[in-house]
Amino acid sequence: MNKQWESVIGLELHVQLATRSKIFSGAANRFGAPANTQACAVDLGLPGVLPVVNEEVIRMAVMFGLAIDASIAQRSVFARKNYFYPDLPKGYQISQYELPIVSAGKVTLQVDGDARDIGITRAHLEEDAGKSVHEGFSGATGIDLNRAGSPLIEIVSEPDLRSADEAVALMKKIHALVRYLAISDGNMQEGSFRCDANVSVRPVGASRLGTRTETKNINSFRFVEQAINYEIERQIDLLEAGREVVQETRLYDPDLNETRPMRSKEEANDYRYFPDPDLPPVVIDDDYIEAIRRELPELPEQKQQRFMAQYGLSAYDSNHLVASRELADYFEAALAAAPGAAPDYAKSVANWMMGELSAMLKREPCTLADSKVKPAQLVALVARIADGTVSNKLGKQIFEALWEGAGEVDEIIAQQGLKQVSDRGELSRLVDAVIAGNDAQVQQYRNAPPEKRGKMIGYFVGQVMKQSKGKANPKQVNELLSEKLG
């Protein structure tokens, strides 16, 4: 970005809560049903029906608020947000405005190696609207109201972010958090986790905020980064050309990698908020809040600190492992199956998860839940490398065989004859043969100064490994070569 300008970014994250029924009705809250089959009379706002708040959404909102060290309102109010759109059959959305259930929280990000708190202005409950469907309708638009009335928590950050990278980091942190809390599945492809990005720019050093735009309904981390970067450059180009940025709502087109106008940006008074006359205030007390606090699981930061203390992992490794609850659970399941003390295997298991396992999941592609190498199998492989049964190089071959379902670790080693050669006599014969067959390299090694021999010996190790088809114990080979080469 042009160094004369500073971007100012705030996010609004719409998180669908993982309740069985909707926020104000008993209709099913699930994805994938045939269009317009799970929107009941309450969701459609038909005459004579009354909404009743789902207590589970209150519990989930309080749980999220406690996890971000926020203020929990003991009295919060639902309001009607009035606007007209084809997928909003009632003509208004039930949301929270002046008295949200969660306010003044924070999320800590690591920015350039330093911890920085990003303010969370509020997190309020609301119902989702339906969905406009364009595919399969030539010159027309279909409306699917299955999603109408689904429970959302909208999380609004302070404009504390200064780059697209920071925005994505905050989004990922909250995505991981709601999954740790098990209040949302966070499935972005299904619309369970969506982002609106508010972006403005101003001259570096200025205190006054620039005119902002809001880019709506971005549903992937990569698209959020691209949309924000595009919008920053677009606004800078306008201002440097002497033109003004228009406050408006925009959409991001990933095919063209651009944002384009959707509608002029509304102000709060355009929505004519007023308390919903059919819903009483939500009133909770300290006992209710404390009971939920006791239900909180171990959160990512706490888990990271424990991994470092309990398993001796670095901050980098532990931070990677707690990035999702699934990763952390897989790691601990592997260590629970370890044949010895868990800390002895922790670093190696972490390395294999961040290396071979991560690469394989991307190659397939599939999720960790679908991994064909189970935690107990991975730690069994790590154990066989640690006790010298196989080399690390052959370990990769065994990992591939595990993924293909060729059997358990020991079975694969036996079937494929992969057991590492550690017999000193046999290794000595291999080393002697390599030395005898490489006179020129031997002379170069012996004539070289001691400080250079460490790298040069790698050639001979490679030749021995080649002769043994990768089965020679590399540590013993190194020792024997050092002895015999002098």
CSV table of C-alpha atoms in Angstrom, one decimal:
chain,number,residue,atom,x,y,z
A,1,MET,CA,0.0,0.0,0.0
A,2,ASN,CA,1.1,3.6,-0.6
A,3,LYS,CA,3.0,4.6,2.5
A,4,GLN,CA,1.3,8.1,2.5
A,5,TRP,CA,-2.0,6.5,3.4
A,6,GLU,CA,-3.2,4.4,6.4
A,7,SER,CA,-6.1,2.0,6.1
A,8,VAL,CA,-8.7,1.7,8.9
A,9,ILE,CA,-10.7,-1.5,9.1
A,10,GLY,CA,-13.5,-2.9,11.2
A,11,LEU,CA,-15.3,-6.2,10.8
A,12,GLU,CA,-18.8,-7.3,11.3
A,13,LEU,CA,-18.9,-11.1,11.6
A,14,HIS,CA,-22.2,-13.0,11.2
A,15,VAL,CA,-22.0,-16.3,13.0
A,16,GLN,CA,-24.8,-18.8,12.7
A,17,LEU,CA,-25.4,-20.5,16.1
A,18,ALA,CA,-25.6,-24.3,16.2
A,19,THR,CA,-29.0,-24.7,17.8
A,20,ARG,CA,-31.4,-27.4,16.7
A,21,SER,CA,-34.2,-24.9,16.2
A,22,LYS,CA,-34.5,-21.3,15.1
A,23,ILE,CA,-34.1,-18.2,17.3
A,24,PHE,CA,-37.8,-17.4,17.7
A,25,SER,CA,-39.6,-20.6,16.5
A,26,GLY,CA,-39.5,-24.3,16.7
A,27,ALA,CA,-38.6,-24.8,13.0
A,28,ALA,CA,-35.5,-26.8,12.3
A,29,ASN,CA,-32.2,-25.0,12.0
A,30,ARG,CA,-30.2,-27.1,9.6
A,31,PHE,CA,-28.5,-26.7,6.2
A,32,GLY,CA,-29.4,-28.5,3.0
A,33,ALA,CA,-33.1,-29.1,3.3
A,34,PRO,CA,-35.2,-28.6,0.1
A,35,ALA,CA,-36.0,-24.9,-0.5
A,36,ASN,CA,-38.8,-23.4,1.6
A,37,THR,CA,-39.4,-26.6,3.6
A,38,GLN,CA,-38.4,-25.4,7.1
A,39,ALA,CA,-39.7,-21.9,7.3
A,40,CYS,CA,-42.8,-21.8,9.6
A,41,ALA,CA,-45.5,-19.3,10.2
A,42,VAL,CA,-43.4,-17.5,12.9
A,43,ASP,CA,-40.4,-17.2,10.5
A,44,LEU,CA,-42.7,-15.7,7.8
A,45,GLY,CA,-44.4,-13.3,10.2
A,46,LEU,CA,-47.9,-14.5,9.3
A,47,PRO,CA,-50.8,-12.8,11.2
A,48,GLY,CA,-51.6,-14.1,14.7
A,49,VAL,CA,-48.2,-15.6,15.4
A,50,LEU,CA,-45.8,-14.6,18.2
A,51,PRO,CA,-42.0,-15.1,18.5
A,52,VAL,CA,-40.6,-16.8,21.6
A,53,VAL,CA,-36.8,-16.5,22.2
A,54,ASN,CA,-34.8,-19.7,22.2
A,55,GLU,CA,-33.0,-19.9,25.5
A,56,GLU,CA,-30.1,-21.7,24.0
A,57,VAL,CA,-29.1,-18.7,21.9
A,58,ILE,CA,-28.9,-16.6,25.2
A,59,ARG,CA,-26.6,-19.2,26.7
A,60,MET,CA,-24.4,-19.3,23.6
A,61,ALA,CA,-24.1,-15.5,23.4
A,62,VAL,CA,-23.1,-15.2,27.1
A,63,MET,CA,-20.5,-18.0,26.6
A,64,PHE,CA,-19.0,-16.0,23.7
A,65,GLY,CA,-19.0,-12.8,25.8
A,66,LEU,CA,-17.2,-14.5,28.7
A,67,ALA,CA,-14.6,-15.9,26.3
A,68,ILE,CA,-13.7,-12.4,25.0
A,69,ASP,CA,-13.7,-10.9,28.5
A,70,ALA,CA,-16.7,-8.7,27.6
A,71,SER,CA,-19.4,-7.0,29.6
A,72,ILE,CA,-22.6,-9.2,29.7
A,73,ALA,CA,-25.8,-7.2,29.9
A,74,GLN,CA,-28.2,-8.5,32.6
A,75,ARG,CA,-31.0,-6.8,30.6
A,76,SER,CA,-30.9,-6.8,26.8
A,77,VAL,CA,-33.7,-5.9,24.4
A,78,PHE,CA,-34.7,-7.1,21.0
A,79,ALA,CA,-35.7,-4.5,18.4
A,80,ARG,CA,-37.2,-4.4,15.0
A,81,LYS,CA,-34.9,-3.3,12.2
A,82,ASN,CA,-37.2,-2.2,9.3
A,83,TYR,CA,-36.2,-2.6,5.7
A,84,PHE,CA,-37.7,-4.1,2.6
A,85,TYR,CA,-36.0,-6.9,0.6
A,86,PRO,CA,-37.4,-9.9,-1.2
A,87,ASP,CA,-35.9,-12.4,1.3
A,88,LEU,CA,-37.2,-10.6,4.4
A,89,PRO,CA,-40.9,-11.6,4.3
A,90,LYS,CA,-41.9,-9.7,7.5
A,91,GLY,CA,-40.5,-6.4,6.3
A,92,TYR,CA,-38.3,-6.2,9.4
A,93,GLN,CA,-35.6,-8.2,11.1
A,94,ILE,CA,-35.6,-8.9,14.8
A,95,SER,CA,-32.2,-7.8,16.1
A,96,GLN,CA,-30.7,-6.0,19.1
A,97,TYR,CA,-29.7,-2.3,18.9
A,98,GLU,CA,-29.4,-0.1,21.9
A,99,LEU,CA,-29.1,-2.8,24.5
A,100,PRO,CA,-27.1,-5.8,23.1
A,101,ILE,CA,-26.3,-8.8,25.2
A,102,VAL,CA,-22.5,-8.5,24.8
A,103,SER,CA,-20.4,-5.3,24.7
A,104,ALA,CA,-16.9,-4.0,25.3
A,105,GLY,CA,-14.8,-7.2,24.8
A,106,LYS,CA,-11.4,-7.8,23.2
A,107,VAL,CA,-9.5,-10.3,21.2
A,108,THR,CA,-5.7,-10.4,21.3
A,109,LEU,CA,-3.7,-10.8,18.1
A,110,GLN,CA,0.0,-11.3,17.5
A,111,VAL,CA,1.0,-8.5,15.2
A,112,ASP,CA,4.6,-8.4,14.0
A,113,GLY,CA,5.6,-10.4,17.1
A,114,ASP,CA,3.7,-8.2,19.6
A,115,ALA,CA,0.4,-8.8,21.3
A,116,ARG,CA,-2.2,-6.3,20.5
A,117,ASP,CA,-5.8,-6.1,21.7
A,118,ILE,CA,-8.5,-5.6,19.1
A,119,GLY,CA,-11.7,-4.1,20.6
A,120,ILE,CA,-15.0,-5.9,20.2
A,121,THR,CA,-17.7,-3.2,20.3
A,122,ARG,CA,-20.6,-5.5,20.7
A,123,ALA,CA,-22.0,-8.9,19.9
A,124,HIS,CA,-25.7,-9.0,19.5
A,125,LEU,CA,-28.3,-11.6,18.7
A,126,GLU,CA,-30.5,-11.4,15.6
A,127,GLU,CA,-32.4,-13.6,13.2
A,128,ASP,CA,-31.1,-14.3,9.7
A,129,ALA,CA,-32.9,-13.4,6.5
A,130,GLY,CA,-33.8,-15.8,3.7
A,131,LYS,CA,-31.6,-16.2,0.6
A,132,SER,CA,-31.9,-15.0,-2.9
A,133,VAL,CA,-31.2,-17.7,-5.4
A,134,HIS,CA,-30.0,-16.9,-9.0
A,135,GLU,CA,-28.8,-20.2,-10.3
A,136,GLY,CA,-31.4,-22.1,-12.5
A,137,PHE,CA,-33.6,-19.0,-12.9
A,138,SER,CA,-33.2,-17.5,-16.4
A,139,GLY,CA,-33.8,-13.7,-16.0
A,140,ALA,CA,-35.4,-14.2,-12.6
A,141,THR,CA,-34.5,-14.7,-8.9
A,142,GLY,CA,-35.8,-17.4,-6.6
A,143,ILE,CA,-36.3,-16.9,-2.8
A,144,ASP,CA,-35.4,-19.7,-0.4
A,145,LEU,CA,-36.7,-18.9,3.1
A,146,ASN,CA,-35.2,-21.9,4.9
A,147,ARG,CA,-32.6,-19.7,6.5
A,148,ALA,CA,-35.2,-17.1,7.7
A,149,GLY,CA,-35.2,-17.0,11.5
A,150,SER,CA,-31.9,-18.9,11.9
A,151,PRO,CA,-30.1,-17.6,15.0
A,152,LEU,CA,-27.1,-15.3,14.5
A,153,ILE,CA,-24.7,-13.6,16.7
A,154,GLU,CA,-23.2,-10.5,15.0
A,155,ILE,CA,-19.8,-9.6,16.3
A,156,VAL,CA,-18.7,-6.0,15.6
A,157,SER,CA,-15.1,-5.0,16.0
A,158,GLU,CA,-13.7,-1.6,16.7
A,159,PRO,CA,-11.9,0.1,13.7
A,160,ASP,CA,-8.6,-1.1,15.2
A,161,LEU,CA,-7.3,-3.1,12.2
A,162,ARG,CA,-4.7,-1.5,9.9
A,163,SER,CA,-4.3,-4.1,7.1
A,164,ALA,CA,-6.0,-7.0,5.3
A,165,ASP,CA,-3.6,-9.4,7.0
A,166,GLU,CA,-4.7,-8.2,10.5
A,167,ALA,CA,-8.4,-8.5,9.4
A,168,VAL,CA,-7.9,-12.1,8.3
A,169,ALA,CA,-6.0,-12.8,11.6
A,170,LEU,CA,-8.9,-11.5,13.7
A,171,MET,CA,-11.4,-13.4,11.5
A,172,LYS,CA,-9.5,-16.6,12.0
A,173,LYS,CA,-9.2,-16.1,15.7
A,174,ILE,CA,-12.9,-15.6,16.2
A,175,HIS,CA,-13.6,-18.5,13.8
A,176,ALA,CA,-11.5,-20.8,16.0
A,177,LEU,CA,-13.1,-19.4,19.1
A,178,VAL,CA,-16.7,-20.1,18.2
A,179,ARG,CA,-15.7,-23.7,17.2
A,180,TYR,CA,-13.8,-24.2,20.5
A,181,LEU,CA,-17.0,-23.1,22.3
A,182,ALA,CA,-19.1,-25.4,20.1
A,183,ILE,CA,-21.6,-22.6,19.5
A,184,SER,CA,-21.2,-22.7,15.7
A,185,ASP,CA,-19.8,-25.1,13.1
A,186,GLY,CA,-18.2,-22.1,11.3
A,187,ASN,CA,-18.8,-23.6,7.9
A,188,MET,CA,-18.1,-20.8,5.5
A,189,GLN,CA,-19.3,-22.6,2.4
A,190,GLU,CA,-22.7,-23.1,4.0
A,191,GLY,CA,-22.9,-19.4,5.2
A,192,SER,CA,-22.5,-20.2,8.9
A,193,PHE,CA,-19.6,-17.7,9.1
A,194,ARG,CA,-19.8,-14.5,7.0
A,195,CYS,CA,-17.9,-11.2,7.1
A,196,ASP,CA,-18.8,-7.6,6.3
A,197,ALA,CA,-15.7,-5.5,6.0
A,198,ASN,CA,-15.8,-1.7,6.7
A,199,VAL,CA,-12.8,0.0,5.1
A,200,SER,CA,-11.6,3.6,5.0
A,201,VAL,CA,-8.3,5.3,4.3
A,202,ARG,CA,-6.7,8.5,5.6
A,203,PRO,CA,-3.4,10.2,5.4
A,204,VAL,CA,-0.7,8.8,7.7
A,205,GLY,CA,-0.8,10.7,11.0
A,206,ALA,CA,-4.4,12.0,10.6
A,207,SER,CA,-6.8,11.4,13.5
A,208,ARG,CA,-10.0,11.9,11.6
A,209,LEU,CA,-11.5,8.8,10.0
A,210,GLY,CA,-12.1,8.7,6.2
A,211,THR,CA,-15.4,7.9,4.5
A,212,ARG,CA,-15.9,4.2,4.8
A,213,THR,CA,-17.5,1.6,2.6
A,214,GLU,CA,-18.9,-1.8,3.7
A,215,THR,CA,-18.3,-4.8,1.6
A,216,LYS,CA,-21.0,-7.4,2.4
A,217,ASN,CA,-21.2,-11.2,2.8
A,218,ILE,CA,-17.6,-12.3,2.1
A,219,ASN,CA,-17.4,-16.0,2.9
A,220,SER,CA,-13.7,-17.0,2.8
A,221,PHE,CA,-10.5,-15.8,4.4
A,222,ARG,CA,-8.8,-15.4,1.1
A,223,PHE,CA,-11.7,-13.4,-0.4
A,224,VAL,CA,-11.7,-11.1,2.7
A,225,GLU,CA,-8.0,-10.4,2.2
A,226,GLN,CA,-8.5,-9.7,-1.5
A,227,ALA,CA,-11.6,-7.6,-1.1
A,228,ILE,CA,-10.0,-5.4,1.6
A,229,ASN,CA,-6.8,-4.9,-0.4
A,230,TYR,CA,-8.8,-4.0,-3.5
A,231,GLU,CA,-11.0,-1.6,-1.6
A,232,ILE,CA,-8.0,0.1,0.0
A,233,GLU,CA,-6.3,0.7,-3.4
A,234,ARG,CA,-9.6,1.8,-5.0
A,235,GLN,CA,-10.1,4.4,-2.3
A,236,ILE,CA,-6.5,5.7,-2.5
A,237,ASP,CA,-6.8,6.0,-6.2
A,238,LEU,CA,-10.0,8.1,-5.9
A,239,LEU,CA,-8.5,10.4,-3.3
A,240,GLU,CA,-5.2,10.9,-5.1
A,241,ALA,CA,-7.3,11.8,-8.2
A,242,GLY,CA,-9.0,14.5,-6.2
A,243,ARG,CA,-12.3,12.6,-6.1
A,244,GLU,CA,-14.4,11.6,-3.0
A,245,VAL,CA,-15.1,8.2,-1.6
A,246,VAL,CA,-18.9,7.5,-1.5
A,247,GLN,CA,-20.3,5.9,1.6
A,248,GLU,CA,-22.0,2.8,0.3
A,249,THR,CA,-22.5,-0.9,0.6
A,250,ARG,CA,-20.5,-2.9,-1.9
A,251,LEU,CA,-20.2,-6.5,-3.1
A,252,TYR,CA,-17.0,-8.4,-3.8
A,253,ASP,CA,-16.7,-10.4,-7.1
A,254,PRO,CA,-14.0,-13.0,-6.7
A,255,ASP,CA,-14.0,-13.8,-10.4
A,256,LEU,CA,-13.0,-10.3,-11.3
A,257,ASN,CA,-11.3,-9.5,-8.0
A,258,GLU,CA,-13.1,-6.3,-7.5
A,259,THR,CA,-15.8,-4.7,-5.4
A,260,ARG,CA,-18.8,-2.9,-6.9
A,261,PRO,CA,-21.6,-0.8,-5.6
A,262,MET,CA,-24.7,-2.5,-4.1
A,263,ARG,CA,-26.6,0.3,-2.5
A,264,SER,CA,-26.0,3.6,-0.7
A,265,LYS,CA,-24.9,3.0,2.9
A,266,GLU,CA,-27.8,3.3,5.3
A,267,GLU,CA,-27.5,5.0,8.7
A,268,ALA,CA,-29.1,3.6,11.8
A,269,ASN,CA,-32.1,6.0,11.6
A,270,ASP,CA,-32.9,4.7,8.2
A,271,TYR,CA,-33.9,1.4,9.8
A,272,ARG,CA,-36.4,3.0,12.2
A,273,TYR,CA,-35.3,0.7,15.1
A,274,PHE,CA,-37.8,0.3,17.9
A,275,PRO,CA,-38.2,-2.3,20.7
A,276,ASP,CA,-40.1,-5.4,19.4
A,277,PRO,CA,-43.5,-5.2,21.1
A,278,ASP,CA,-43.9,-9.0,21.0
A,279,LEU,CA,-40.7,-9.9,22.9
A,280,PRO,CA,-40.0,-8.9,26.5
A,281,PRO,CA,-36.5,-7.8,27.6
A,282,VAL,CA,-34.0,-10.7,28.2
A,283,VAL,CA,-33.2,-10.6,31.9
A,284,ILE,CA,-30.4,-12.7,33.4
A,285,ASP,CA,-28.6,-12.6,36.7
A,286,ASP,CA,-25.1,-13.2,38.1
A,287,ASP,CA,-25.9,-16.8,39.0
A,288,TYR,CA,-26.8,-17.6,35.4
A,289,ILE,CA,-23.7,-15.9,34.1
A,290,GLU,CA,-21.4,-17.7,36.6
A,291,ALA,CA,-23.0,-21.1,35.8
A,292,ILE,CA,-22.1,-20.6,32.1
A,293,ARG,CA,-18.6,-19.4,33.0
A,294,ARG,CA,-18.1,-22.8,34.7
A,295,GLU,CA,-19.0,-24.5,31.4
A,296,LEU,CA,-16.4,-22.7,29.4
A,297,PRO,CA,-13.9,-25.2,27.8
A,298,GLU,CA,-10.2,-24.6,27.7
A,299,LEU,CA,-9.7,-21.7,25.3
A,300,PRO,CA,-7.0,-21.5,22.6
A,301,GLU,CA,-4.6,-19.2,24.6
A,302,GLN,CA,-5.0,-21.4,27.7
A,303,LYS,CA,-4.4,-24.5,25.7
A,304,GLN,CA,-1.3,-23.0,24.0
A,305,GLN,CA,0.2,-22.2,27.4
A,306,ARG,CA,-0.5,-25.7,28.7
A,307,PHE,CA,1.1,-27.3,25.6
A,308,MET,CA,4.2,-25.3,26.1
A,309,ALA,CA,4.4,-26.1,29.8
A,310,GLN,CA,3.2,-29.8,29.7
A,311,TYR,CA,4.9,-30.9,26.5
A,312,GLY,CA,7.8,-28.5,26.1
A,313,LEU,CA,6.6,-27.2,22.8
A,314,SER,CA,7.7,-23.8,21.3
A,315,ALA,CA,5.4,-20.9,21.1
A,316,TYR,CA,5.3,-21.4,17.3
A,317,ASP,CA,4.4,-25.1,17.4
A,318,SER,CA,1.8,-24.7,20.1
A,319,ASN,CA,0.2,-21.7,18.4
A,320,HIS,CA,-0.2,-23.8,15.2
A,321,LEU,CA,-1.7,-26.7,17.1
A,322,VAL,CA,-4.3,-24.7,18.9
A,323,ALA,CA,-5.4,-22.9,15.7
A,324,SER,CA,-8.4,-25.2,15.6
A,325,ARG,CA,-10.0,-27.5,18.2
A,326,GLU,CA,-9.7,-30.4,15.8
A,327,LEU,CA,-5.9,-30.0,15.5
A,328,ALA,CA,-5.4,-29.7,19.2
A,329,ASP,CA,-7.6,-32.8,19.9
A,330,TYR,CA,-5.8,-34.9,17.2
A,331,PHE,CA,-2.4,-33.9,18.8
A,332,GLU,CA,-3.5,-34.9,22.3
A,333,ALA,CA,-5.2,-38.1,21.1
A,334,ALA,CA,-1.9,-39.1,19.5
A,335,LEU,CA,0.1,-38.4,22.7
A,336,ALA,CA,-2.5,-40.3,24.8
A,337,ALA,CA,-1.7,-43.4,22.6
A,338,ALA,CA,2.1,-42.9,22.9
A,339,PRO,CA,4.0,-45.9,24.2
A,340,GLY,CA,6.0,-43.8,26.6
A,341,ALA,CA,6.0,-40.4,28.3
A,342,ALA,CA,4.0,-38.0,26.1
A,343,PRO,CA,6.6,-35.1,26.2
A,344,ASP,CA,9.2,-37.5,24.6
A,345,TYR,CA,7.0,-37.7,21.4
A,346,ALA,CA,5.4,-34.2,21.4
A,347,LYS,CA,7.8,-32.4,19.2
A,348,SER,CA,8.0,-35.2,16.6
A,349,VAL,CA,4.2,-35.6,16.5
A,350,ALA,CA,3.8,-31.8,16.1
A,351,ASN,CA,6.4,-31.9,13.2
A,352,TRP,CA,4.6,-34.7,11.4
A,353,MET,CA,1.2,-33.0,11.8
A,354,MET,CA,2.6,-29.7,10.5
A,355,GLY,CA,4.5,-31.5,7.7
A,356,GLU,CA,3.3,-34.7,6.1
A,357,LEU,CA,-0.2,-34.7,7.6
A,358,SER,CA,-0.9,-31.1,6.6
A,359,ALA,CA,0.5,-31.7,3.1
A,360,MET,CA,-1.6,-34.8,2.6
A,361,LEU,CA,-4.8,-33.1,3.8
A,362,LYS,CA,-4.2,-30.4,1.2
A,363,ARG,CA,-3.3,-32.9,-1.5
A,364,GLU,CA,-6.5,-35.0,-1.2
A,365,PRO,CA,-8.1,-32.5,-0.2
A,366,CYS,CA,-10.0,-33.4,3.0
A,367,THR,CA,-10.5,-32.3,6.5
A,368,LEU,CA,-8.7,-33.6,9.6
A,369,ALA,CA,-11.8,-35.4,10.6
A,370,ASP,CA,-11.5,-37.4,7.4
A,371,SER,CA,-7.8,-38.1,7.8
A,372,LYS,CA,-6.9,-41.7,6.9
A,373,VAL,CA,-4.0,-41.7,9.3
A,374,LYS,CA,-5.4,-41.8,12.8
A,375,PRO,CA,-3.7,-40.2,15.9
A,376,ALA,CA,-2.6,-43.6,17.3
A,377,GLN,CA,-1.1,-44.6,14.0
A,378,LEU,CA,0.9,-41.4,13.7
A,379,VAL,CA,2.4,-41.7,17.1
A,380,ALA,CA,3.2,-45.4,16.5
A,381,LEU,CA,5.1,-44.3,13.4
A,382,VAL,CA,6.9,-41.6,15.4
A,383,ALA,CA,7.8,-44.2,18.1
A,384,ARG,CA,9.3,-46.6,15.5
A,385,ILE,CA,11.5,-43.7,14.2
A,386,ALA,CA,12.5,-42.8,17.7
A,387,ASP,CA,13.6,-46.3,18.7
A,388,GLY,CA,15.6,-46.8,15.5
A,389,THR,CA,13.4,-49.4,13.9
A,390,VAL,CA,13.0,-47.2,10.7
A,391,SER,CA,14.6,-44.0,9.5
A,392,ASN,CA,12.8,-40.8,9.1
A,393,LYS,CA,13.1,-41.1,5.3
A,394,LEU,CA,11.4,-44.5,5.4
A,395,GLY,CA,8.9,-43.1,7.8
A,396,LYS,CA,7.5,-41.0,5.0
A,397,GLN,CA,7.1,-44.1,2.9
A,398,ILE,CA,5.2,-45.8,5.8
A,399,PHE,CA,3.0,-42.7,6.2
A,400,GLU,CA,2.0,-43.0,2.6
A,401,ALA,CA,1.2,-46.7,3.1
A,402,LEU,CA,-0.9,-45.9,6.2
A,403,TRP,CA,-2.9,-43.3,4.2
A,404,GLU,CA,-3.5,-46.0,1.5
A,405,GLY,CA,-4.8,-48.4,4.2
A,406,ALA,CA,-2.0,-50.9,3.9
A,407,GLY,CA,-2.2,-51.9,7.5
A,408,GLU,CA,-0.7,-50.8,10.9
A,409,VAL,CA,2.8,-49.4,11.3
A,410,ASP,CA,4.5,-52.7,12.3
A,411,GLU,CA,2.6,-54.6,9.7
A,412,ILE,CA,3.8,-52.3,6.9
A,413,ILE,CA,7.4,-52.4,8.2
A,414,ALA,CA,7.4,-56.2,8.1
A,415,GLN,CA,5.5,-56.6,4.8
A,416,GLN,CA,7.7,-54.1,2.9
A,417,GLY,CA,11.0,-55.1,4.6
A,418,LEU,CA,11.6,-51.6,5.9
A,419,LYS,CA,13.3,-52.3,9.2
A,420,GLN,CA,16.4,-50.2,9.6
A,421,VAL,CA,19.8,-51.9,9.5
A,422,SER,CA,21.6,-51.2,12.8
A,423,ASP,CA,23.9,-54.2,12.9
A,424,ARG,CA,27.4,-52.7,13.2
A,425,GLY,CA,29.1,-55.5,11.3
A,426,GLU,CA,26.8,-55.2,8.3
A,427,LEU,CA,27.0,-51.4,8.3
A,428,SER,CA,30.8,-51.6,8.5
A,429,ARG,CA,30.9,-53.7,5.4
A,430,LEU,CA,28.7,-51.1,3.5
A,431,VAL,CA,30.9,-48.2,4.7
A,432,ASP,CA,34.1,-50.0,3.6
A,433,ALA,CA,32.6,-50.7,0.2
A,434,VAL,CA,31.7,-47.0,-0.3
A,435,ILE,CA,35.1,-45.8,0.8
A,436,ALA,CA,36.9,-48.3,-1.5
A,437,GLY,CA,34.8,-47.2,-4.5
A,438,ASN,CA,35.3,-43.5,-4.1
A,439,ASP,CA,39.1,-42.8,-4.0
A,440,ALA,CA,38.9,-39.3,-5.4
A,441,GLN,CA,36.2,-38.2,-2.9
A,442,VAL,CA,38.1,-39.8,0.0
A,443,GLN,CA,41.3,-37.9,-0.9
A,444,GLN,CA,39.4,-34.6,-1.1
A,445,TYR,CA,37.8,-35.3,2.3
A,446,ARG,CA,41.2,-36.1,3.9
A,447,ASN,CA,42.9,-33.0,2.4
A,448,ALA,CA,40.1,-30.7,3.5
A,449,PRO,CA,40.3,-28.6,6.7
A,450,PRO,CA,38.4,-30.1,9.6
A,451,GLU,CA,35.7,-27.4,9.6
A,452,LYS,CA,34.7,-28.4,6.0
A,453,ARG,CA,34.5,-32.1,6.6
A,454,GLY,CA,31.1,-32.0,8.3
A,455,LYS,CA,29.4,-31.1,5.0
A,456,MET,CA,31.6,-33.3,2.9
A,457,ILE,CA,30.8,-36.5,4.8
A,458,GLY,CA,27.2,-36.2,3.7
A,459,TYR,CA,28.2,-37.5,0.2
A,460,PHE,CA,29.5,-40.7,1.8
A,461,VAL,CA,26.4,-41.1,4.0
A,462,GLY,CA,24.2,-40.7,0.9
A,463,GLN,CA,26.1,-43.4,-0.9
A,464,VAL,CA,25.8,-45.8,2.0
A,465,MET,CA,22.0,-45.1,2.2
A,466,LYS,CA,21.7,-45.7,-1.5
A,467,GLN,CA,23.5,-49.1,-1.2
A,468,SER,CA,21.2,-50.1,1.7
A,469,LYS,CA,18.1,-48.8,-0.1
A,470,GLY,CA,17.5,-46.3,2.7
A,471,LYS,CA,17.6,-48.9,5.5
A,472,ALA,CA,20.9,-48.1,7.1
A,473,ASN,CA,20.9,-46.3,10.5
A,474,PRO,CA,22.1,-42.8,9.5
A,475,LYS,CA,23.5,-42.0,12.9
A,476,GLN,CA,25.6,-45.2,13.0
A,477,VAL,CA,26.7,-44.6,9.4
A,478,ASN,CA,28.0,-41.2,10.3
A,479,GLU,CA,29.9,-42.6,13.3
A,480,LEU,CA,31.5,-45.3,11.2
A,481,LEU,CA,32.5,-43.0,8.4
A,482,SER,CA,34.1,-40.5,10.8
A,483,GLU,CA,36.1,-43.4,12.3
A,484,LYS,CA,37.2,-44.9,9.0
A,485,LEU,CA,37.9,-41.7,7.0
A,486,GLY,CA,40.0,-40.4,9.8
